[in-house]
Amino acid sequence: MATLTLKNKKPAAKTRSADGEKRSPLRGKGVSKPRPTLAKAQAERAERQAAYEQKAERSAPKPARPARTERSAFDDRRPGPKPAAFTPERPAAPRGDDLPRPERGPRVDQRRSSNRPPEFEARPQPARRAPVRQAESEDGERLSKRMSELKLASRREADEWIAAGWVRVDGQVAVLGQRVGPDARIEIDPAARQAQSQLVTVLLHKPIGYVSGQAEDGYEPAVVLFQPENRWKDDPSGIKPHPNHHRHLAPAGRLDIDSTGLLVLTQDGRIAKALIGDDSDIEKEYLVRVEFVGHPVPEGTLPNAALAPEQLALLNHGLALDGELLKPAKVSWQNEQQLRFVLREGKKRQIRRMCELVGLKVVGLKRVRIGRIPLGHLPVGQWRYLAPWERF
């Protein structure tokens, strides 16, 4: 059998003495330095201390020599008393303490105009420039309103853009309160468009028991559900949550506290105007479960059989609320106990009041679509972002 031999291999260090006692490993080349005795260590310390004191004495500053008086070589050679130096007499100059002082009255604060002497002349102060603001003219229309009509921005956004200097009218920077004529040329800075593109819209499946807007009667607003833990896991938008998404997030439309379904929360004034503006024509679709209470009917009669065809026609068109005729609607039976409503307006509790006028009582209401955005499979109490490619 072949034997493998390693070259340049150093022998292992011995950790025990010849007597078998354990010892510390050797350092360096194996030569240990003997430890000095106590007397030798004290002598070396005394030598170092003496050397340090000598060095300190040499580096200490020398005392200053006394100033030498001027004298001639003759005075140094001749012994005896030295004659005093001749100094011509000069009149002493008057000091400041010896000069007569003018009499002064009590100290007066001259910052007050009542204490200023007649010959006082105030230093002219630079005139402060007032903020440039164009006076509102009675001619024309308010700029923010015109921008809202042109669907450039909401009136609130328009005022923010004008204050930021992002709006020009006929080549001049616009000011708050400015009015424009019908032929005015309005230009928007790209920075305003960039800020607008960062606004988000949230689609929420509102549960029963939450109000759409401000908290009332102890009920929480639906916006409190806009939290990371309530985000739908299948949100297709790809938008990353940011703390700024909670700023100015307002409901665009309402759902009663007893209703559920799709609720829109948005930062974008254009979307809010398109959904709830006076000229909005976006459809809202609802599924409404009803009971017939108009007049006595045989027991077990379903609502679709109890409601007369002419009453169903009135739900489509012909009813009035608050003295105003309602816009045409699309109302049809979804099943025996459920109606499908498609409206283009949103008055307060409109569907419930419409049903009461024809003898129906609403026992359940759910909004399932707004424009081209359906509720889909969004779970109750959860939300998702409106994707950049989605439009109402």
PDB file of C-alpha atoms in Angstrom, residues 60-289:
ATOM      1  CA  ALA A  60       9.271  74.914  30.958  1.00  0.00           C
ATOM      2  CA  PRO A  61       9.055  78.649  29.911  1.00  0.00           C
ATOM      3  CA  LYS A  62      11.815  80.876  31.252  1.00  0.00           C
ATOM      4  CA  PRO A  63      10.884  83.863  33.468  1.00  0.00           C
ATOM      5  CA  ALA A  64      10.681  87.203  31.669  1.00  0.00           C
ATOM      6  CA  ARG A  65      13.625  89.547  32.139  1.00  0.00           C
ATOM      7  CA  PRO A  66      12.998  93.006  33.673  1.00  0.00           C
ATOM      8  CA  ALA A  67      12.769  95.829  31.189  1.00  0.00           C
ATOM      9  CA  ARG A  68      16.019  97.710  30.749  1.00  0.00           C
ATOM     10  CA  THR A  69      16.011 101.523  31.030  1.00  0.00           C
ATOM     11  CA  GLU A  70      17.796 103.500  28.389  1.00  0.00           C
ATOM     12  CA  ARG A  71      21.209 104.637  29.492  1.00  0.00           C
ATOM     13  CA  SER A  72      24.371 105.731  27.801  1.00  0.00           C
ATOM     14  CA  ALA A  73      27.768 104.040  27.813  1.00  0.00           C
ATOM     15  CA  PHE A  74      29.147 106.921  30.001  1.00  0.00           C
ATOM     16  CA  ASP A  75      26.695 106.055  32.806  1.00  0.00           C
ATOM     17  CA  ASP A  76      27.835 102.455  32.794  1.00  0.00           C
ATOM     18  CA  ARG A  77      31.505 103.345  33.186  1.00  0.00           C
ATOM     19  CA  ARG A  78      31.407 106.122  35.800  1.00  0.00           C
ATOM     20  CA  PRO A  79      30.686 105.005  39.367  1.00  0.00           C
ATOM     21  CA  GLY A  80      28.558 106.999  41.786  1.00  0.00           C
ATOM     22  CA  PRO A  81      25.040 108.258  41.663  1.00  0.00           C
ATOM     23  CA  LYS A  82      23.654 108.627  38.156  1.00  0.00           C
ATOM     24  CA  PRO A  83      22.069 111.934  37.165  1.00  0.00           C
ATOM     25  CA  ALA A  84      18.341 111.914  36.545  1.00  0.00           C
ATOM     26  CA  ALA A  85      17.338 112.089  32.926  1.00  0.00           C
ATOM     27  CA  PHE A  86      16.103 115.505  31.776  1.00  0.00           C
ATOM     28  CA  THR A  87      12.415 115.460  30.863  1.00  0.00           C
ATOM     29  CA  PRO A  88      10.785 118.654  29.533  1.00  0.00           C
ATOM     30  CA  GLU A  89       7.551 119.598  31.230  1.00  0.00           C
ATOM     31  CA  ARG A  90       4.440 119.239  29.047  1.00  0.00           C
ATOM     32  CA  PRO A  91       0.985 120.435  29.873  1.00  0.00           C
ATOM     33  CA  ALA A  92      -1.251 117.542  30.817  1.00  0.00           C
ATOM     34  CA  ALA A  93      -3.968 116.813  28.254  1.00  0.00           C
ATOM     35  CA  PRO A  94      -7.484 117.023  29.615  1.00  0.00           C
ATOM     36  CA  ARG A  95      -9.058 113.682  30.204  1.00  0.00           C
ATOM     37  CA  GLY A  96     -12.581 112.774  29.307  1.00  0.00           C
ATOM     38  CA  ASP A  97     -13.609 112.923  32.948  1.00  0.00           C
ATOM     39  CA  ASP A  98     -12.385 116.539  33.209  1.00  0.00           C
ATOM     40  CA  LEU A  99     -14.405 117.825  30.227  1.00  0.00           C
ATOM     41  CA  PRO A 100     -17.685 119.568  30.984  1.00  0.00           C
ATOM     42  CA  ARG A 101     -20.699 117.398  30.149  1.00  0.00           C
ATOM     43  CA  PRO A 102     -23.892 118.802  28.622  1.00  0.00           C
ATOM     44  CA  GLU A 103     -26.972 118.474  30.722  1.00  0.00           C
ATOM     45  CA  ARG A 104     -29.277 115.714  29.484  1.00  0.00           C
ATOM     46  CA  GLY A 105     -32.899 115.148  30.239  1.00  0.00           C
ATOM     47  CA  PRO A 106     -34.536 111.812  30.956  1.00  0.00           C
ATOM     48  CA  ARG A 107     -34.283 109.116  28.316  1.00  0.00           C
ATOM     49  CA  VAL A 108     -37.199 109.238  25.890  1.00  0.00           C
ATOM     50  CA  ASP A 109     -38.336 106.442  23.624  1.00  0.00           C
ATOM     51  CA  GLN A 110     -38.391 108.084  20.211  1.00  0.00           C
ATOM     52  CA  ARG A 111     -40.026 105.123  18.586  1.00  0.00           C
ATOM     53  CA  ARG A 112     -43.364 106.625  19.620  1.00  0.00           C
ATOM     54  CA  SER A 113     -44.475 109.445  17.408  1.00  0.00           C
ATOM     55  CA  SER A 114     -45.675 111.422  20.455  1.00  0.00           C
ATOM     56  CA  ASN A 115     -42.098 111.547  21.889  1.00  0.00           C
ATOM     57  CA  ARG A 116     -40.311 112.612  18.705  1.00  0.00           C
ATOM     58  CA  PRO A 117     -38.915 116.166  18.473  1.00  0.00           C
ATOM     59  CA  PRO A 118     -40.293 118.527  15.800  1.00  0.00           C
ATOM     60  CA  GLU A 119     -37.119 118.292  13.686  1.00  0.00           C
ATOM     61  CA  PHE A 120     -37.248 114.469  13.646  1.00  0.00           C
ATOM     62  CA  GLU A 121     -37.375 112.999  10.156  1.00  0.00           C
ATOM     63  CA  ALA A 122     -38.509 109.400   9.863  1.00  0.00           C
ATOM     64  CA  ARG A 123     -36.442 107.161   7.646  1.00  0.00           C
ATOM     65  CA  PRO A 124     -38.492 106.199   4.600  1.00  0.00           C
ATOM     66  CA  GLN A 125     -39.523 102.555   4.709  1.00  0.00           C
ATOM     67  CA  PRO A 126     -39.794 100.515   1.523  1.00  0.00           C
ATOM     68  CA  ALA A 127     -43.376 100.014   0.500  1.00  0.00           C
ATOM     69  CA  ARG A 128     -44.648  96.497   1.007  1.00  0.00           C
ATOM     70  CA  ARG A 129     -45.881  94.820  -2.109  1.00  0.00           C
ATOM     71  CA  ALA A 130     -49.387  93.531  -1.726  1.00  0.00           C
ATOM     72  CA  PRO A 131     -50.117  90.154  -3.257  1.00  0.00           C
ATOM     73  CA  VAL A 132     -51.095  90.489  -6.853  1.00  0.00           C
ATOM     74  CA  ARG A 133     -54.789  89.766  -7.113  1.00  0.00           C
ATOM     75  CA  GLN A 134     -56.996  90.833  -9.898  1.00  0.00           C
ATOM     76  CA  ALA A 135     -60.168  92.554  -8.853  1.00  0.00           C
ATOM     77  CA  GLU A 136     -63.231  90.567  -9.695  1.00  0.00           C
ATOM     78  CA  SER A 137     -65.084  92.031 -12.587  1.00  0.00           C
ATOM     79  CA  GLU A 138     -68.787  91.637 -13.135  1.00  0.00           C
ATOM     80  CA  ASP A 139     -68.153  90.664 -16.747  1.00  0.00           C
ATOM     81  CA  GLY A 140     -67.638  87.047 -17.696  1.00  0.00           C
ATOM     82  CA  GLU A 141     -67.733  83.845 -15.685  1.00  0.00           C
ATOM     83  CA  ARG A 142     -65.608  82.736 -12.762  1.00  0.00           C
ATOM     84  CA  LEU A 143     -62.527  80.888 -14.017  1.00  0.00           C
ATOM     85  CA  SER A 144     -62.911  77.875 -11.721  1.00  0.00           C
ATOM     86  CA  LYS A 145     -66.515  77.424 -12.846  1.00  0.00           C
ATOM     87  CA  ARG A 146     -65.505  77.628 -16.502  1.00  0.00           C
ATOM     88  CA  MET A 147     -62.793  74.983 -15.938  1.00  0.00           C
ATOM     89  CA  SER A 148     -65.359  72.741 -14.263  1.00  0.00           C
ATOM     90  CA  GLU A 149     -67.762  73.149 -17.206  1.00  0.00           C
ATOM     91  CA  LEU A 150     -64.960  72.254 -19.615  1.00  0.00           C
ATOM     92  CA  LYS A 151     -64.272  69.145 -17.458  1.00  0.00           C
ATOM     93  CA  LEU A 152     -60.671  70.237 -16.897  1.00  0.00           C
ATOM     94  CA  ALA A 153     -60.977  69.865 -13.134  1.00  0.00           C
ATOM     95  CA  SER A 154     -63.441  70.226 -10.294  1.00  0.00           C
ATOM     96  CA  ARG A 155     -63.971  73.702  -8.878  1.00  0.00           C
ATOM     97  CA  ARG A 156     -61.926  72.831  -5.781  1.00  0.00           C
ATOM     98  CA  GLU A 157     -59.077  71.477  -7.903  1.00  0.00           C
ATOM     99  CA  ALA A 158     -59.290  74.506 -10.193  1.00  0.00           C
ATOM    100  CA  ASP A 159     -58.868  76.879  -7.239  1.00  0.00           C
ATOM    101  CA  GLU A 160     -55.847  74.861  -6.034  1.00  0.00           C
ATOM    102  CA  TRP A 161     -54.267  74.965  -9.500  1.00  0.00           C
ATOM    103  CA  ILE A 162     -54.870  78.707  -9.816  1.00  0.00           C
ATOM    104  CA  ALA A 163     -53.309  79.340  -6.396  1.00  0.00           C
ATOM    105  CA  ALA A 164     -50.276  77.245  -7.438  1.00  0.00           C
ATOM    106  CA  GLY A 165     -49.831  79.272 -10.647  1.00  0.00           C
ATOM    107  CA  TRP A 166     -50.595  76.337 -12.956  1.00  0.00           C
ATOM    108  CA  VAL A 167     -53.329  78.101 -14.945  1.00  0.00           C
ATOM    109  CA  ARG A 168     -52.865  80.765 -17.640  1.00  0.00           C
ATOM    110  CA  VAL A 169     -55.550  82.818 -19.325  1.00  0.00           C
ATOM    111  CA  ASP A 170     -54.577  84.312 -22.680  1.00  0.00           C
ATOM    112  CA  GLY A 171     -50.897  83.820 -21.801  1.00  0.00           C
ATOM    113  CA  GLN A 172     -51.122  85.502 -18.361  1.00  0.00           C
ATOM    114  CA  VAL A 173     -50.934  83.691 -15.019  1.00  0.00           C
ATOM    115  CA  ALA A 174     -54.447  83.485 -13.581  1.00  0.00           C
ATOM    116  CA  VAL A 175     -55.418  84.615 -10.091  1.00  0.00           C
ATOM    117  CA  LEU A 176     -58.091  83.482  -7.670  1.00  0.00           C
ATOM    118  CA  GLY A 177     -61.465  85.055  -8.337  1.00  0.00           C
ATOM    119  CA  GLN A 178     -60.636  85.947 -11.911  1.00  0.00           C
ATOM    120  CA  ARG A 179     -63.485  86.095 -14.407  1.00  0.00           C
ATOM    121  CA  VAL A 180     -63.102  85.176 -18.039  1.00  0.00           C
ATOM    122  CA  GLY A 181     -65.027  85.830 -21.188  1.00  0.00           C
ATOM    123  CA  PRO A 182     -66.444  83.235 -23.550  1.00  0.00           C
ATOM    124  CA  ASP A 183     -63.439  83.459 -25.888  1.00  0.00           C
ATOM    125  CA  ALA A 184     -60.722  83.199 -23.196  1.00  0.00           C
ATOM    126  CA  ARG A 185     -57.886  80.763 -23.930  1.00  0.00           C
ATOM    127  CA  ILE A 186     -57.200  78.609 -20.849  1.00  0.00           C
ATOM    128  CA  GLU A 187     -53.879  76.724 -20.580  1.00  0.00           C
ATOM    129  CA  ILE A 188     -53.002  74.152 -17.892  1.00  0.00           C
ATOM    130  CA  ASP A 189     -49.433  73.499 -16.760  1.00  0.00           C
ATOM    131  CA  PRO A 190     -48.305  69.848 -17.146  1.00  0.00           C
ATOM    132  CA  ALA A 191     -47.477  69.795 -13.423  1.00  0.00           C
ATOM    133  CA  ALA A 192     -51.197  70.051 -12.697  1.00  0.00           C
ATOM    134  CA  ARG A 193     -51.920  67.056 -14.920  1.00  0.00           C
ATOM    135  CA  GLN A 194     -49.189  65.081 -13.188  1.00  0.00           C
ATOM    136  CA  ALA A 195     -50.637  65.876  -9.764  1.00  0.00           C
ATOM    137  CA  GLN A 196     -54.082  64.905 -11.014  1.00  0.00           C
ATOM    138  CA  SER A 197     -52.850  61.570 -12.338  1.00  0.00           C
ATOM    139  CA  GLN A 198     -51.668  60.608  -8.832  1.00  0.00           C
ATOM    140  CA  LEU A 199     -55.201  60.857  -7.394  1.00  0.00           C
ATOM    141  CA  VAL A 200     -56.871  57.555  -6.577  1.00  0.00           C
ATOM    142  CA  THR A 201     -60.418  56.202  -6.600  1.00  0.00           C
ATOM    143  CA  VAL A 202     -61.512  53.413  -4.257  1.00  0.00           C
ATOM    144  CA  LEU A 203     -64.335  50.940  -4.900  1.00  0.00           C
ATOM    145  CA  LEU A 204     -65.839  49.702  -1.621  1.00  0.00           C
ATOM    146  CA  HIS A 205     -68.497  47.059  -0.955  1.00  0.00           C
ATOM    147  CA  LYS A 206     -70.325  48.910   1.815  1.00  0.00           C
ATOM    148  CA  PRO A 207     -71.938  46.732   4.470  1.00  0.00           C
ATOM    149  CA  ILE A 208     -75.247  47.504   6.149  1.00  0.00           C
ATOM    150  CA  GLY A 209     -74.830  49.721   9.232  1.00  0.00           C
ATOM    151  CA  TYR A 210     -72.318  52.211   7.762  1.00  0.00           C
ATOM    152  CA  VAL A 211     -73.205  55.675   6.473  1.00  0.00           C
ATOM    153  CA  SER A 212     -71.779  56.976   3.213  1.00  0.00           C
ATOM    154  CA  GLY A 213     -70.658  60.423   4.375  1.00  0.00           C
ATOM    155  CA  GLN A 214     -70.065  61.967   7.779  1.00  0.00           C
ATOM    156  CA  ALA A 215     -70.665  59.945  10.921  1.00  0.00           C
ATOM    157  CA  GLU A 216     -74.181  60.385  12.303  1.00  0.00           C
ATOM    158  CA  ASP A 217     -76.291  58.945  15.130  1.00  0.00           C
ATOM    159  CA  GLY A 218     -73.360  56.878  16.345  1.00  0.00           C
ATOM    160  CA  TYR A 219     -72.823  55.129  12.994  1.00  0.00           C
ATOM    161  CA  GLU A 220     -69.355  55.109  11.459  1.00  0.00           C
ATOM    162  CA  PRO A 221     -68.653  56.388   7.936  1.00  0.00           C
ATOM    163  CA  ALA A 222     -67.766  53.818   5.295  1.00  0.00           C
ATOM    164  CA  VAL A 223     -64.347  55.434   4.772  1.00  0.00           C
ATOM    165  CA  VAL A 224     -63.114  53.839   8.029  1.00  0.00           C
ATOM    166  CA  LEU A 225     -63.041  50.522   6.142  1.00  0.00           C
ATOM    167  CA  PHE A 226     -60.322  51.884   3.846  1.00  0.00           C
ATOM    168  CA  GLN A 227     -57.524  50.059   5.668  1.00  0.00           C
ATOM    169  CA  PRO A 228     -54.744  47.770   4.365  1.00  0.00           C
ATOM    170  CA  GLU A 229     -56.205  44.695   6.055  1.00  0.00           C
ATOM    171  CA  ASN A 230     -59.518  45.174   4.186  1.00  0.00           C
ATOM    172  CA  ARG A 231     -57.995  45.330   0.712  1.00  0.00           C
ATOM    173  CA  TRP A 232     -59.271  42.673  -1.683  1.00  0.00           C
ATOM    174  CA  LYS A 233     -56.570  40.107  -2.367  1.00  0.00           C
ATOM    175  CA  ASP A 234     -57.568  39.949  -6.069  1.00  0.00           C
ATOM    176  CA  ASP A 235     -57.255  43.698  -6.668  1.00  0.00           C
ATOM    177  CA  PRO A 236     -56.157  43.948 -10.330  1.00  0.00           C
ATOM    178  CA  SER A 237     -55.055  47.596 -10.270  1.00  0.00           C
ATOM    179  CA  GLY A 238     -51.459  47.022  -9.103  1.00  0.00           C
ATOM    180  CA  ILE A 239     -51.512  50.358  -7.213  1.00  0.00           C
ATOM    181  CA  LYS A 240     -49.392  50.453  -4.050  1.00  0.00           C
ATOM    182  CA  PRO A 241     -51.086  52.004  -0.980  1.00  0.00           C
ATOM    183  CA  HIS A 242     -49.718  55.345   0.209  1.00  0.00           C
ATOM    184  CA  PRO A 243     -50.639  57.553   3.214  1.00  0.00           C
ATOM    185  CA  ASN A 244     -51.588  60.376   0.824  1.00  0.00           C
ATOM    186  CA  HIS A 245     -54.428  58.230  -0.516  1.00  0.00           C
ATOM    187  CA  HIS A 246     -56.405  59.024   2.654  1.00  0.00           C
ATOM    188  CA  ARG A 247     -56.340  62.777   2.003  1.00  0.00           C
ATOM    189  CA  HIS A 248     -59.501  64.370   0.544  1.00  0.00           C
ATOM    190  CA  LEU A 249     -61.060  60.942  -0.040  1.00  0.00           C
ATOM    191  CA  ALA A 250     -64.794  61.618  -0.294  1.00  0.00           C
ATOM    192  CA  PRO A 251     -67.828  59.538  -1.347  1.00  0.00           C
ATOM    193  CA  ALA A 252     -69.124  60.183  -4.867  1.00  0.00           C
ATOM    194  CA  GLY A 253     -72.768  59.297  -4.274  1.00  0.00           C
ATOM    195  CA  ARG A 254     -74.659  57.864  -1.345  1.00  0.00           C
ATOM    196  CA  LEU A 255     -75.981  54.578  -0.067  1.00  0.00           C
ATOM    197  CA  ASP A 256     -78.477  54.455   2.796  1.00  0.00           C
ATOM    198  CA  ILE A 257     -77.433  52.956   6.101  1.00  0.00           C
ATOM    199  CA  ASP A 258     -79.814  50.034   5.419  1.00  0.00           C
ATOM    200  CA  SER A 259     -78.380  49.469   1.913  1.00  0.00           C
ATOM    201  CA  THR A 260     -75.303  47.634   0.709  1.00  0.00           C
ATOM    202  CA  GLY A 261     -73.289  47.417  -2.482  1.00  0.00           C
ATOM    203  CA  LEU A 262     -70.846  49.457  -4.538  1.00  0.00           C
ATOM    204  CA  LEU A 263     -69.703  52.786  -3.075  1.00  0.00           C
ATOM    205  CA  VAL A 264     -67.152  55.043  -4.767  1.00  0.00           C
ATOM    206  CA  LEU A 265     -64.620  57.031  -2.712  1.00  0.00           C
ATOM    207  CA  THR A 266     -62.446  59.346  -4.790  1.00  0.00           C
ATOM    208  CA  GLN A 267     -59.854  62.109  -4.642  1.00  0.00           C
ATOM    209  CA  ASP A 268     -60.478  63.078  -8.269  1.00  0.00           C
ATOM    210  CA  GLY A 269     -62.942  65.919  -8.681  1.00  0.00           C
ATOM    211  CA  ARG A 270     -63.603  64.984 -12.300  1.00  0.00           C
ATOM    212  CA  ILE A 271     -64.907  61.562 -11.259  1.00  0.00           C
ATOM    213  CA  ALA A 272     -67.041  63.073  -8.498  1.00  0.00           C
ATOM    214  CA  LYS A 273     -68.570  65.553 -10.937  1.00  0.00           C
ATOM    215  CA  ALA A 274     -69.219  62.830 -13.509  1.00  0.00           C
ATOM    216  CA  LEU A 275     -71.034  60.658 -10.933  1.00  0.00           C
ATOM    217  CA  ILE A 276     -73.000  63.173  -8.860  1.00  0.00           C
ATOM    218  CA  GLY A 277     -72.955  66.381 -10.919  1.00  0.00           C
ATOM    219  CA  ASP A 278     -76.181  68.084 -11.950  1.00  0.00           C
ATOM    220  CA  ASP A 279     -75.691  66.998 -15.557  1.00  0.00           C
ATOM    221  CA  SER A 280     -74.545  63.444 -14.702  1.00  0.00           C
ATOM    222  CA  ASP A 281     -76.100  60.715 -16.876  1.00  0.00           C
ATOM    223  CA  ILE A 282     -74.132  57.687 -15.627  1.00  0.00           C
ATOM    224  CA  GLU A 283     -76.344  54.697 -14.856  1.00  0.00           C
ATOM    225  CA  LYS A 284     -76.578  53.114 -11.393  1.00  0.00           C
ATOM    226  CA  GLU A 285     -78.002  49.609 -11.173  1.00  0.00           C
ATOM    227  CA  TYR A 286     -79.716  48.193  -8.068  1.00  0.00           C
ATOM    228  CA  LEU A 287     -81.274  44.891  -7.037  1.00  0.00           C
ATOM    229  CA  VAL A 288     -84.252  45.575  -4.742  1.00  0.00           C
ATOM    230  CA  ARG A 289     -86.133  42.959  -2.719  1.00  0.00           C
TER     231      ARG A 289
END
